[in-house]
């Protein structure tokens, strides 16, 4: 933890993204074989039916590699997982960061996103974080690349620009998420929140609370409106950054709730990571910075 | 010059995110079809995929979707129940979350008579068959397997039966 805090903002972003990606794969354990391997519970051709991903899905990639080589599916799964972890470690330590990130983008996409039927929010946001690792100069700080190629740090202005881009992206994410919810009547009367908390696969703590009659049912409409209200107002942080602490903490609290009560741990962790990175790691918000310059 | 190019790129990047998300509100409309045609140019889908922006951000919007459940009952040669399970050998919560995403495909079975024409429905039935068949094959003593598909009611407490299939192995 101390190691993580001692890093500079862009190095922390790189390391955090790598850890998230490692968690994405490792959290599946043996279920990876059941869900993604051709010898598992699902036929890859059936999974791909009706979807036209830009990059091939991992199931089809396994079939193709199996046909082209004498390797068994088990060996191929170990190989692909090994490559994935190796690329994550390369990103974490900043070794040949850009090529490793590009390869990791393609592999993460093939495994988690091209298999559309099994993809959910966390996969897309991990991909977004990875994409920004490709665009931002994350290799210039506390990395093996910086040691090997003698990179110099970027200017503070460029650093702020990187985090401003992340803030704009998050503002769009929450604005459209909030707008979509606001258009649905069930988010006004609390029914959507009630349903989200009681879906059978998402999980246990919410069911336990409901089973003991502890849910504050009467405030469900207020909580529902609060959810989309906070999301819809998120872009205001860009124009009124002085108030950002409270609003960002509200969003973080929302994601802690999603993680605890719905069991979407990776999704919550990814969103908390992106929010903390965007708002708490860059030393001064960009608007303050430009105002100081103009003075 | 470099700054101008960078600004243009970010304008394009965020513009395309706004377009994809705005179109998701007009699903099936003429504008959506026109823009979808525009977005199907060879390089744009690849860019959207790589940047992680091919899907809109409307999670649980405009309403929380129904959740679908499967029930597999495995029988041996004498007709005794060997196992009853709701998922095919999943051990982690991350795996179960992804499996629940897969079951969204059973939406095609809701309020629709069984037909051979409707492709999403055929895919849903093939999915149920495939899940059951592969689960049955994983245990040598299984001779017959029944898969049932349910949807959770609006109150999230009741289950509505959608589909079932018995497969002899």
CSV table of N, CA and C in Angstrom, one decimal, chain B residues 14-153:
chain,number,residue,atom,x,y,z
B,14,UNK,N,-14.3,12.2,-27.9
B,14,UNK,CA,-15.5,12.4,-27.0
B,14,UNK,C,-16.8,12.6,-27.9
B,15,UNK,N,-16.6,13.1,-29.1
B,15,UNK,CA,-17.8,13.2,-30.0
B,15,UNK,C,-18.4,11.9,-30.3
B,16,UNK,N,-17.5,10.9,-30.5
B,16,UNK,CA,-18.0,9.6,-30.9
B,16,UNK,C,-18.7,8.9,-29.7
B,17,UNK,N,-18.1,9.2,-28.5
B,17,UNK,CA,-18.8,8.6,-27.2
B,17,UNK,C,-20.2,9.2,-27.1
B,18,UNK,N,-20.3,10.6,-27.3
B,18,UNK,CA,-21.6,11.2,-27.1
B,18,UNK,C,-22.5,10.6,-28.2
B,19,UNK,N,-22.0,10.4,-29.4
B,19,UNK,CA,-22.9,9.9,-30.5
B,19,UNK,C,-23.5,8.5,-30.1
B,20,UNK,N,-22.5,7.6,-29.7
B,20,UNK,CA,-23.0,6.3,-29.4
B,20,UNK,C,-24.0,6.3,-28.3
B,21,UNK,N,-23.8,7.1,-27.3
B,21,UNK,CA,-24.7,7.1,-26.1
B,21,UNK,C,-26.0,7.8,-26.5
B,22,UNK,N,-25.9,8.9,-27.3
B,22,UNK,CA,-27.2,9.5,-27.7
B,22,UNK,C,-28.1,8.6,-28.5
B,23,UNK,N,-27.4,7.9,-29.4
B,23,UNK,CA,-28.1,6.9,-30.3
B,23,UNK,C,-28.8,5.8,-29.5
B,24,UNK,N,-28.3,5.5,-28.4
B,24,UNK,CA,-28.9,4.4,-27.6
B,24,UNK,C,-30.3,4.8,-27.0
B,25,UNK,N,-30.5,6.1,-27.0
B,25,UNK,CA,-31.9,6.6,-26.6
B,25,UNK,C,-32.9,6.5,-27.7
B,26,UNK,N,-32.4,6.4,-28.9
B,26,UNK,CA,-33.3,6.4,-30.1
B,26,UNK,C,-33.3,5.1,-30.8
B,27,UNK,N,-33.3,4.0,-30.0
B,27,UNK,CA,-33.1,2.7,-30.6
B,27,UNK,C,-34.3,2.4,-31.6
B,28,UNK,N,-33.9,2.0,-32.8
B,28,UNK,CA,-34.8,1.6,-33.8
B,28,UNK,C,-35.3,2.8,-34.7
B,29,UNK,N,-34.9,4.0,-34.3
B,29,UNK,CA,-35.4,5.2,-35.1
B,29,UNK,C,-34.6,5.3,-36.4
B,30,UNK,N,-35.0,6.2,-37.3
B,30,UNK,CA,-34.4,6.4,-38.6
B,30,UNK,C,-33.0,7.0,-38.3
B,31,UNK,N,-32.9,7.9,-37.4
B,31,UNK,CA,-31.6,8.6,-37.1
B,31,UNK,C,-30.6,7.5,-36.6
B,32,UNK,N,-31.1,6.6,-35.7
B,32,UNK,CA,-30.2,5.6,-35.2
B,32,UNK,C,-29.7,4.7,-36.3
B,33,UNK,N,-30.6,4.3,-37.3
B,33,UNK,CA,-30.2,3.5,-38.4
B,33,UNK,C,-29.1,4.2,-39.3
B,34,UNK,N,-29.4,5.5,-39.5
B,34,UNK,CA,-28.5,6.3,-40.3
B,34,UNK,C,-27.1,6.4,-39.7
B,35,UNK,N,-27.1,6.7,-38.4
B,35,UNK,CA,-25.8,6.9,-37.7
B,35,UNK,C,-25.1,5.5,-37.5
B,36,UNK,N,-25.9,4.5,-37.3
B,36,UNK,CA,-25.3,3.1,-37.2
B,36,UNK,C,-24.6,2.8,-38.5
B,37,UNK,N,-25.2,3.1,-39.6
B,37,UNK,CA,-24.6,2.9,-40.9
B,37,UNK,C,-23.3,3.6,-41.0
B,38,UNK,N,-23.3,4.9,-40.5
B,38,UNK,CA,-22.1,5.7,-40.6
B,38,UNK,C,-21.0,5.1,-39.7
B,39,UNK,N,-21.4,4.6,-38.5
B,39,UNK,CA,-20.5,4.0,-37.6
B,39,UNK,C,-20.0,2.6,-38.0
B,40,UNK,N,-20.6,2.1,-39.0
B,40,UNK,CA,-20.2,0.8,-39.5
B,40,UNK,C,-19.0,0.9,-40.5
B,41,UNK,N,-18.5,2.1,-40.7
B,41,UNK,CA,-17.3,2.2,-41.6
B,41,UNK,C,-16.2,1.4,-41.0
B,42,UNK,N,-15.3,0.8,-41.8
B,42,UNK,CA,-14.4,-0.2,-41.4
B,42,UNK,C,-13.6,0.2,-40.1
B,43,UNK,N,-13.1,1.4,-40.0
B,43,UNK,CA,-12.2,1.7,-38.9
B,43,UNK,C,-12.9,2.1,-37.6
B,44,UNK,N,-14.1,2.6,-37.7
B,44,UNK,CA,-14.8,3.1,-36.5
B,44,UNK,C,-15.1,2.1,-35.5
B,45,UNK,N,-15.7,0.9,-35.9
B,45,UNK,CA,-16.0,-0.1,-34.9
B,45,UNK,C,-14.7,-0.6,-34.2
B,46,UNK,N,-13.6,-0.7,-34.9
B,46,UNK,CA,-12.4,-1.1,-34.3
B,46,UNK,C,-11.9,-0.1,-33.3
B,47,UNK,N,-12.1,1.2,-33.6
B,47,UNK,CA,-11.7,2.3,-32.7
B,47,UNK,C,-12.6,2.2,-31.4
B,48,UNK,N,-13.9,2.0,-31.6
B,48,UNK,CA,-14.8,1.9,-30.5
B,48,UNK,C,-14.5,0.7,-29.6
B,49,UNK,N,-14.1,-0.4,-30.3
B,49,UNK,CA,-13.8,-1.6,-29.5
B,49,UNK,C,-12.5,-1.4,-28.7
B,50,UNK,N,-11.5,-0.9,-29.3
B,50,UNK,CA,-10.2,-0.7,-28.7
B,50,UNK,C,-10.3,0.3,-27.5
B,51,UNK,N,-11.1,1.4,-27.7
B,51,UNK,CA,-11.2,2.4,-26.7
B,51,UNK,C,-12.2,2.0,-25.6
B,52,UNK,N,-12.9,0.8,-25.8
B,52,UNK,CA,-13.8,0.4,-24.8
B,52,UNK,C,-15.2,1.1,-24.8
B,53,UNK,N,-15.5,1.7,-25.9
B,53,UNK,CA,-16.7,2.5,-25.9
B,53,UNK,C,-17.8,2.0,-26.9
B,54,UNK,N,-17.7,0.7,-27.2
B,54,UNK,CA,-18.7,0.2,-28.2
B,54,UNK,C,-20.1,0.1,-27.6
B,55,UNK,N,-20.2,0.0,-26.2
B,55,UNK,CA,-21.5,-0.1,-25.6
B,55,UNK,C,-21.8,1.2,-24.9
B,56,UNK,N,-23.1,1.5,-24.9
B,56,UNK,CA,-23.5,2.8,-24.2
B,56,UNK,C,-23.4,2.6,-22.7
B,57,UNK,N,-23.5,3.7,-22.0
B,57,UNK,CA,-23.3,3.7,-20.5
B,57,UNK,C,-24.6,3.5,-19.7
B,58,UNK,N,-25.7,3.2,-20.4
B,58,UNK,CA,-27.0,3.1,-19.7
B,58,UNK,C,-27.1,1.8,-18.9
B,59,UNK,N,-26.3,1.6,-17.9
B,59,UNK,CA,-26.4,0.4,-17.0
B,59,UNK,C,-27.7,0.5,-16.2
B,60,UNK,N,-28.4,-0.5,-16.1
B,60,UNK,CA,-29.7,-0.6,-15.3
B,60,UNK,C,-30.6,0.6,-15.7
B,61,UNK,N,-30.6,1.0,-17.0
B,61,UNK,CA,-31.4,2.1,-17.4
B,61,UNK,C,-32.1,1.7,-18.8
B,62,UNK,N,-33.3,2.2,-19.1
B,62,UNK,CA,-34.1,3.1,-18.2
B,62,UNK,C,-34.8,2.3,-17.1
B,63,UNK,N,-34.7,1.0,-17.1
B,63,UNK,CA,-35.2,0.2,-15.9
B,63,UNK,C,-34.3,-1.0,-15.7
B,64,UNK,N,-34.4,-1.6,-14.5
B,64,UNK,CA,-33.6,-2.7,-14.2
B,64,UNK,C,-34.2,-3.9,-15.0
B,65,UNK,N,-33.4,-4.6,-15.8
B,65,UNK,CA,-33.9,-5.7,-16.6
B,65,UNK,C,-34.3,-6.9,-15.8
B,66,UNK,N,-35.1,-7.7,-16.3
B,66,UNK,CA,-35.5,-8.9,-15.6
B,66,UNK,C,-34.3,-9.9,-15.5
B,67,UNK,N,-34.3,-10.7,-14.5
B,67,UNK,CA,-33.2,-11.7,-14.4
B,67,UNK,C,-33.8,-13.0,-14.7
B,68,UNK,N,-33.0,-13.8,-15.4
B,68,UNK,CA,-33.4,-15.1,-15.9
B,68,UNK,C,-32.7,-16.2,-15.0
B,69,UNK,N,-33.3,-17.3,-14.8
B,69,UNK,CA,-32.7,-18.3,-14.0
B,69,UNK,C,-32.8,-19.7,-14.8
B,70,UNK,N,-31.8,-20.5,-14.6
B,70,UNK,CA,-31.9,-21.8,-15.2
B,70,UNK,C,-31.9,-22.9,-14.1
B,71,UNK,N,-32.6,-24.0,-14.3
B,71,UNK,CA,-32.6,-25.1,-13.4
B,71,UNK,C,-32.3,-26.3,-14.2
B,72,UNK,N,-31.2,-27.0,-13.8
B,72,UNK,CA,-30.9,-28.2,-14.5
B,72,UNK,C,-31.2,-29.4,-13.5
B,73,UNK,N,-31.9,-30.4,-14.0
B,73,UNK,CA,-32.1,-31.6,-13.2
B,73,UNK,C,-31.5,-32.8,-13.9
B,74,UNK,N,-30.6,-33.5,-13.3
B,74,UNK,CA,-29.8,-34.6,-13.9
B,74,UNK,C,-30.3,-35.9,-13.4
B,75,UNK,N,-30.7,-36.8,-14.3
B,75,UNK,CA,-31.2,-38.1,-13.9
B,75,UNK,C,-30.3,-39.2,-14.3
B,76,UNK,N,-30.3,-40.3,-13.5
B,76,UNK,CA,-29.5,-41.5,-13.9
B,76,UNK,C,-30.3,-42.5,-14.7
B,77,UNK,N,-29.8,-43.7,-14.9
B,77,UNK,CA,-30.4,-44.7,-15.8
B,77,UNK,C,-31.8,-45.1,-15.2
B,78,UNK,N,-31.9,-45.2,-13.9
B,78,UNK,CA,-33.2,-45.6,-13.2
B,78,UNK,C,-34.2,-44.5,-13.0
B,79,UNK,N,-33.8,-43.3,-13.5
B,79,UNK,CA,-34.7,-42.2,-13.4
B,79,UNK,C,-34.6,-41.4,-12.1
B,80,UNK,N,-33.6,-41.7,-11.2
B,80,UNK,CA,-33.4,-41.0,-10.0
B,80,UNK,C,-32.7,-39.7,-10.3
B,81,UNK,N,-33.0,-38.7,-9.4
B,81,UNK,CA,-32.4,-37.4,-9.6
B,81,UNK,C,-31.0,-37.5,-9.0
B,82,UNK,N,-30.0,-37.2,-9.8
B,82,UNK,CA,-28.6,-37.2,-9.3
B,82,UNK,C,-28.2,-35.8,-8.8
B,83,UNK,N,-28.7,-34.8,-9.5
B,83,UNK,CA,-28.3,-33.5,-9.1
B,83,UNK,C,-29.3,-32.4,-9.6
B,84,UNK,N,-29.5,-31.4,-8.8
B,84,UNK,CA,-30.3,-30.3,-9.2
B,84,UNK,C,-29.4,-29.0,-9.0
B,85,UNK,N,-29.2,-28.3,-10.1
B,85,UNK,CA,-28.3,-27.1,-10.0
B,85,UNK,C,-28.9,-26.0,-10.8
B,86,UNK,N,-28.5,-24.7,-10.4
B,86,UNK,CA,-29.0,-23.6,-11.2
B,86,UNK,C,-27.9,-23.1,-12.2
B,87,UNK,N,-26.7,-23.5,-11.9
B,87,UNK,CA,-25.6,-23.0,-12.8
B,87,UNK,C,-24.7,-24.2,-13.2
B,88,UNK,N,-24.0,-24.1,-14.3
B,88,UNK,CA,-23.2,-25.3,-14.7
B,88,UNK,C,-21.8,-25.1,-14.0
B,89,UNK,N,-21.6,-25.8,-12.9
B,89,UNK,CA,-20.3,-25.9,-12.3
B,89,UNK,C,-19.5,-24.6,-12.1
B,90,UNK,N,-20.2,-23.5,-11.6
B,90,UNK,CA,-19.5,-22.3,-11.4
B,90,UNK,C,-19.1,-22.2,-9.9
B,91,UNK,N,-17.9,-21.7,-9.6
B,91,UNK,CA,-17.5,-21.7,-8.2
B,91,UNK,C,-17.2,-20.3,-7.7
B,92,UNK,N,-17.1,-19.3,-8.5
B,92,UNK,CA,-16.8,-17.9,-8.1
B,92,UNK,C,-18.0,-17.0,-8.3
B,93,UNK,N,-18.1,-15.9,-7.5
B,93,UNK,CA,-19.1,-14.9,-7.7
B,93,UNK,C,-18.9,-14.2,-9.0
B,94,UNK,N,-17.7,-14.0,-9.4
B,94,UNK,CA,-17.4,-13.3,-10.7
B,94,UNK,C,-17.9,-14.2,-11.9
B,95,UNK,N,-17.8,-15.5,-11.8
B,95,UNK,CA,-18.3,-16.4,-12.8
B,95,UNK,C,-19.8,-16.4,-12.8
B,96,UNK,N,-20.4,-16.3,-11.7
B,96,UNK,CA,-21.9,-16.3,-11.6
B,96,UNK,C,-22.4,-15.0,-12.2
B,97,UNK,N,-21.8,-13.8,-12.0
B,97,UNK,CA,-22.2,-12.6,-12.5
B,97,UNK,C,-22.2,-12.6,-14.1
B,98,UNK,N,-21.1,-13.2,-14.6
B,98,UNK,CA,-21.0,-13.4,-16.1
B,98,UNK,C,-22.1,-14.3,-16.6
B,99,UNK,N,-22.3,-15.4,-15.9
B,99,UNK,CA,-23.4,-16.3,-16.3
B,99,UNK,C,-24.7,-15.6,-16.3
B,100,UNK,N,-25.0,-14.8,-15.3
B,100,UNK,CA,-26.3,-14.1,-15.3
B,100,UNK,C,-26.4,-13.2,-16.5
B,101,UNK,N,-25.3,-12.6,-17.0
B,101,UNK,CA,-25.3,-11.8,-18.2
B,101,UNK,C,-25.7,-12.7,-19.4
B,102,UNK,N,-25.1,-13.9,-19.4
B,102,UNK,CA,-25.4,-14.8,-20.5
B,102,UNK,C,-26.9,-15.1,-20.6
B,103,UNK,N,-27.5,-15.2,-19.4
B,103,UNK,CA,-29.0,-15.6,-19.4
B,103,UNK,C,-29.9,-14.5,-19.9
B,104,UNK,N,-29.4,-13.3,-20.0
B,104,UNK,CA,-30.2,-12.2,-20.6
B,104,UNK,C,-30.7,-12.6,-22.0
B,105,UNK,N,-30.0,-13.5,-22.7
B,105,UNK,CA,-30.4,-13.9,-24.0
B,105,UNK,C,-31.7,-14.6,-24.0
B,106,UNK,N,-32.2,-15.1,-22.8
B,106,UNK,CA,-33.5,-15.7,-22.7
B,106,UNK,C,-34.7,-14.7,-22.8
B,107,UNK,N,-34.3,-13.5,-22.9
B,107,UNK,CA,-35.4,-12.4,-23.0
B,107,UNK,C,-36.2,-12.7,-24.3
B,108,UNK,N,-35.6,-13.4,-25.3
B,108,UNK,CA,-36.3,-13.7,-26.5
B,108,UNK,C,-37.4,-14.7,-26.3
B,109,UNK,N,-37.4,-15.4,-25.2
B,109,UNK,CA,-38.5,-16.4,-24.9
B,109,UNK,C,-39.7,-15.8,-24.2
B,110,UNK,N,-39.6,-14.5,-23.8
B,110,UNK,CA,-40.7,-13.8,-23.0
B,110,UNK,C,-41.8,-13.4,-23.9
B,111,UNK,N,-43.0,-13.7,-23.5
B,111,UNK,CA,-44.2,-13.3,-24.2
B,111,UNK,C,-44.2,-13.5,-25.7
B,112,UNK,N,-43.7,-14.7,-26.1
B,112,UNK,CA,-43.6,-15.0,-27.5
B,112,UNK,C,-43.9,-16.5,-27.7
B,113,UNK,N,-44.7,-16.9,-28.6
B,113,UNK,CA,-44.9,-18.3,-28.8
B,113,UNK,C,-43.7,-18.9,-29.4
B,114,UNK,N,-43.4,-20.2,-29.1
B,114,UNK,CA,-42.2,-20.9,-29.7
B,114,UNK,C,-42.4,-20.9,-31.2
B,115,UNK,N,-41.4,-20.4,-31.9
B,115,UNK,CA,-41.4,-20.4,-33.3
B,115,UNK,C,-40.1,-20.7,-33.9
B,116,UNK,N,-40.0,-21.1,-35.1
B,116,UNK,CA,-38.8,-21.4,-35.8
B,116,UNK,C,-38.2,-20.2,-36.5
B,117,UNK,N,-39.0,-19.2,-36.6
B,117,UNK,CA,-38.6,-18.1,-37.5
B,117,UNK,C,-37.8,-17.1,-36.7
B,118,UNK,N,-38.1,-16.8,-35.5
B,118,UNK,CA,-37.5,-15.7,-34.7
B,118,UNK,C,-36.1,-16.2,-34.3
B,119,UNK,N,-35.0,-15.6,-34.9
B,119,UNK,CA,-33.7,-16.0,-34.7
B,119,UNK,C,-33.2,-15.9,-33.2
B,120,UNK,N,-33.4,-14.7,-32.5
B,120,UNK,CA,-33.0,-14.7,-31.1
B,120,UNK,C,-33.6,-15.8,-30.3
B,121,UNK,N,-34.8,-16.1,-30.6
B,121,UNK,CA,-35.5,-17.2,-29.8
B,121,UNK,C,-34.8,-18.6,-30.1
B,122,UNK,N,-34.5,-18.8,-31.4
B,122,UNK,CA,-33.8,-20.0,-31.7
B,122,UNK,C,-32.5,-20.1,-31.0
B,123,UNK,N,-31.8,-19.0,-31.0
B,123,UNK,CA,-30.5,-18.9,-30.3
B,123,UNK,C,-30.7,-19.2,-28.8
B,124,UNK,N,-31.7,-18.6,-28.2
B,124,UNK,CA,-32.0,-18.9,-26.8
B,124,UNK,C,-32.2,-20.3,-26.5
B,125,UNK,N,-33.0,-21.0,-27.4
B,125,UNK,CA,-33.3,-22.4,-27.2
B,125,UNK,C,-32.1,-23.2,-27.4
B,126,UNK,N,-31.3,-22.9,-28.4
B,126,UNK,CA,-30.0,-23.6,-28.6
B,126,UNK,C,-29.1,-23.4,-27.4
B,127,UNK,N,-29.1,-22.3,-26.8
B,127,UNK,CA,-28.3,-22.0,-25.6
B,127,UNK,C,-28.7,-22.9,-24.5
B,128,UNK,N,-30.0,-23.0,-24.2
B,128,UNK,CA,-30.5,-23.8,-23.1
B,128,UNK,C,-30.1,-25.3,-23.4
B,129,UNK,N,-30.3,-25.7,-24.6
B,129,UNK,CA,-29.9,-27.1,-25.0
B,129,UNK,C,-28.4,-27.4,-24.8
B,130,UNK,N,-27.6,-26.4,-25.3
B,130,UNK,CA,-26.2,-26.6,-25.2
B,130,UNK,C,-25.7,-26.6,-23.8
B,131,UNK,N,-26.2,-25.7,-22.9
B,131,UNK,CA,-25.8,-25.7,-21.5
B,131,UNK,C,-26.2,-27.1,-20.9
B,132,UNK,N,-27.4,-27.5,-21.1
B,132,UNK,CA,-27.8,-28.8,-20.5
B,132,UNK,C,-27.0,-30.0,-21.0
B,133,UNK,N,-26.8,-30.0,-22.3
B,133,UNK,CA,-26.1,-31.1,-23.0
B,133,UNK,C,-24.7,-31.2,-22.4
B,134,UNK,N,-24.0,-30.1,-22.4
B,134,UNK,CA,-22.6,-30.1,-21.9
B,134,UNK,C,-22.5,-30.5,-20.4
B,135,UNK,N,-23.5,-30.0,-19.7
B,135,UNK,CA,-23.5,-30.3,-18.2
B,135,UNK,C,-23.7,-31.8,-18.0
B,136,UNK,N,-24.6,-32.4,-18.8
B,136,UNK,CA,-24.9,-33.8,-18.7
B,136,UNK,C,-23.7,-34.6,-19.1
B,137,UNK,N,-23.0,-34.2,-20.2
B,137,UNK,CA,-21.9,-35.0,-20.7
B,137,UNK,C,-20.7,-35.0,-19.7
B,138,UNK,N,-20.7,-34.0,-18.8
B,138,UNK,CA,-19.6,-33.9,-17.8
B,138,UNK,C,-19.7,-34.9,-16.7
B,139,UNK,N,-20.9,-35.5,-16.6
B,139,UNK,CA,-21.0,-36.6,-15.5
B,139,UNK,C,-21.4,-37.9,-16.2
B,140,UNK,N,-20.6,-38.9,-16.1
B,140,UNK,CA,-20.8,-40.2,-16.9
B,140,UNK,C,-22.1,-40.9,-16.6
B,141,UNK,N,-22.5,-40.8,-15.3
B,141,UNK,CA,-23.7,-41.6,-15.0
B,141,UNK,C,-25.0,-41.0,-15.4
B,142,UNK,N,-25.0,-39.8,-15.9
B,142,UNK,CA,-26.2,-39.1,-16.3
B,142,UNK,C,-26.8,-39.7,-17.6
B,143,UNK,N,-28.1,-40.0,-17.6
B,143,UNK,CA,-28.7,-40.5,-18.8
B,143,UNK,C,-29.7,-39.5,-19.4
B,144,UNK,N,-30.2,-38.7,-18.6
B,144,UNK,CA,-31.2,-37.7,-19.0
B,144,UNK,C,-31.1,-36.4,-18.3
B,145,UNK,N,-31.3,-35.3,-18.9
B,145,UNK,CA,-31.2,-34.0,-18.2
B,145,UNK,C,-32.3,-33.1,-18.7
B,146,UNK,N,-32.9,-32.4,-17.7
B,146,UNK,CA,-34.0,-31.5,-18.0
B,146,UNK,C,-33.5,-30.0,-17.6
B,147,UNK,N,-33.7,-29.1,-18.6
B,147,UNK,CA,-33.4,-27.7,-18.3
B,147,UNK,C,-34.7,-26.9,-18.3
B,148,UNK,N,-34.8,-26.1,-17.3
B,148,UNK,CA,-36.0,-25.2,-17.2
B,148,UNK,C,-35.5,-23.8,-17.1
B,149,UNK,N,-36.2,-22.9,-17.8
B,149,UNK,CA,-35.8,-21.5,-17.8
B,149,UNK,C,-36.9,-20.7,-17.1
B,150,UNK,N,-36.6,-19.8,-16.2
B,150,UNK,CA,-37.5,-19.0,-15.5
B,150,UNK,C,-37.1,-17.5,-15.6
B,151,UNK,N,-38.1,-16.6,-15.4
B,151,UNK,CA,-37.8,-15.2,-15.4
B,151,UNK,C,-38.3,-14.7,-14.0
B,152,UNK,N,-37.5,-13.8,-13.4
B,152,UNK,CA,-37.9,-13.2,-12.1
B,152,UNK,C,-39.0,-12.2,-12.4
B,153,UNK,N,-40.0,-12.2,-11.5
B,153,UNK,CA,-41.1,-11.2,-11.7
B,153,UNK,C,-40.7,-9.8,-11.3
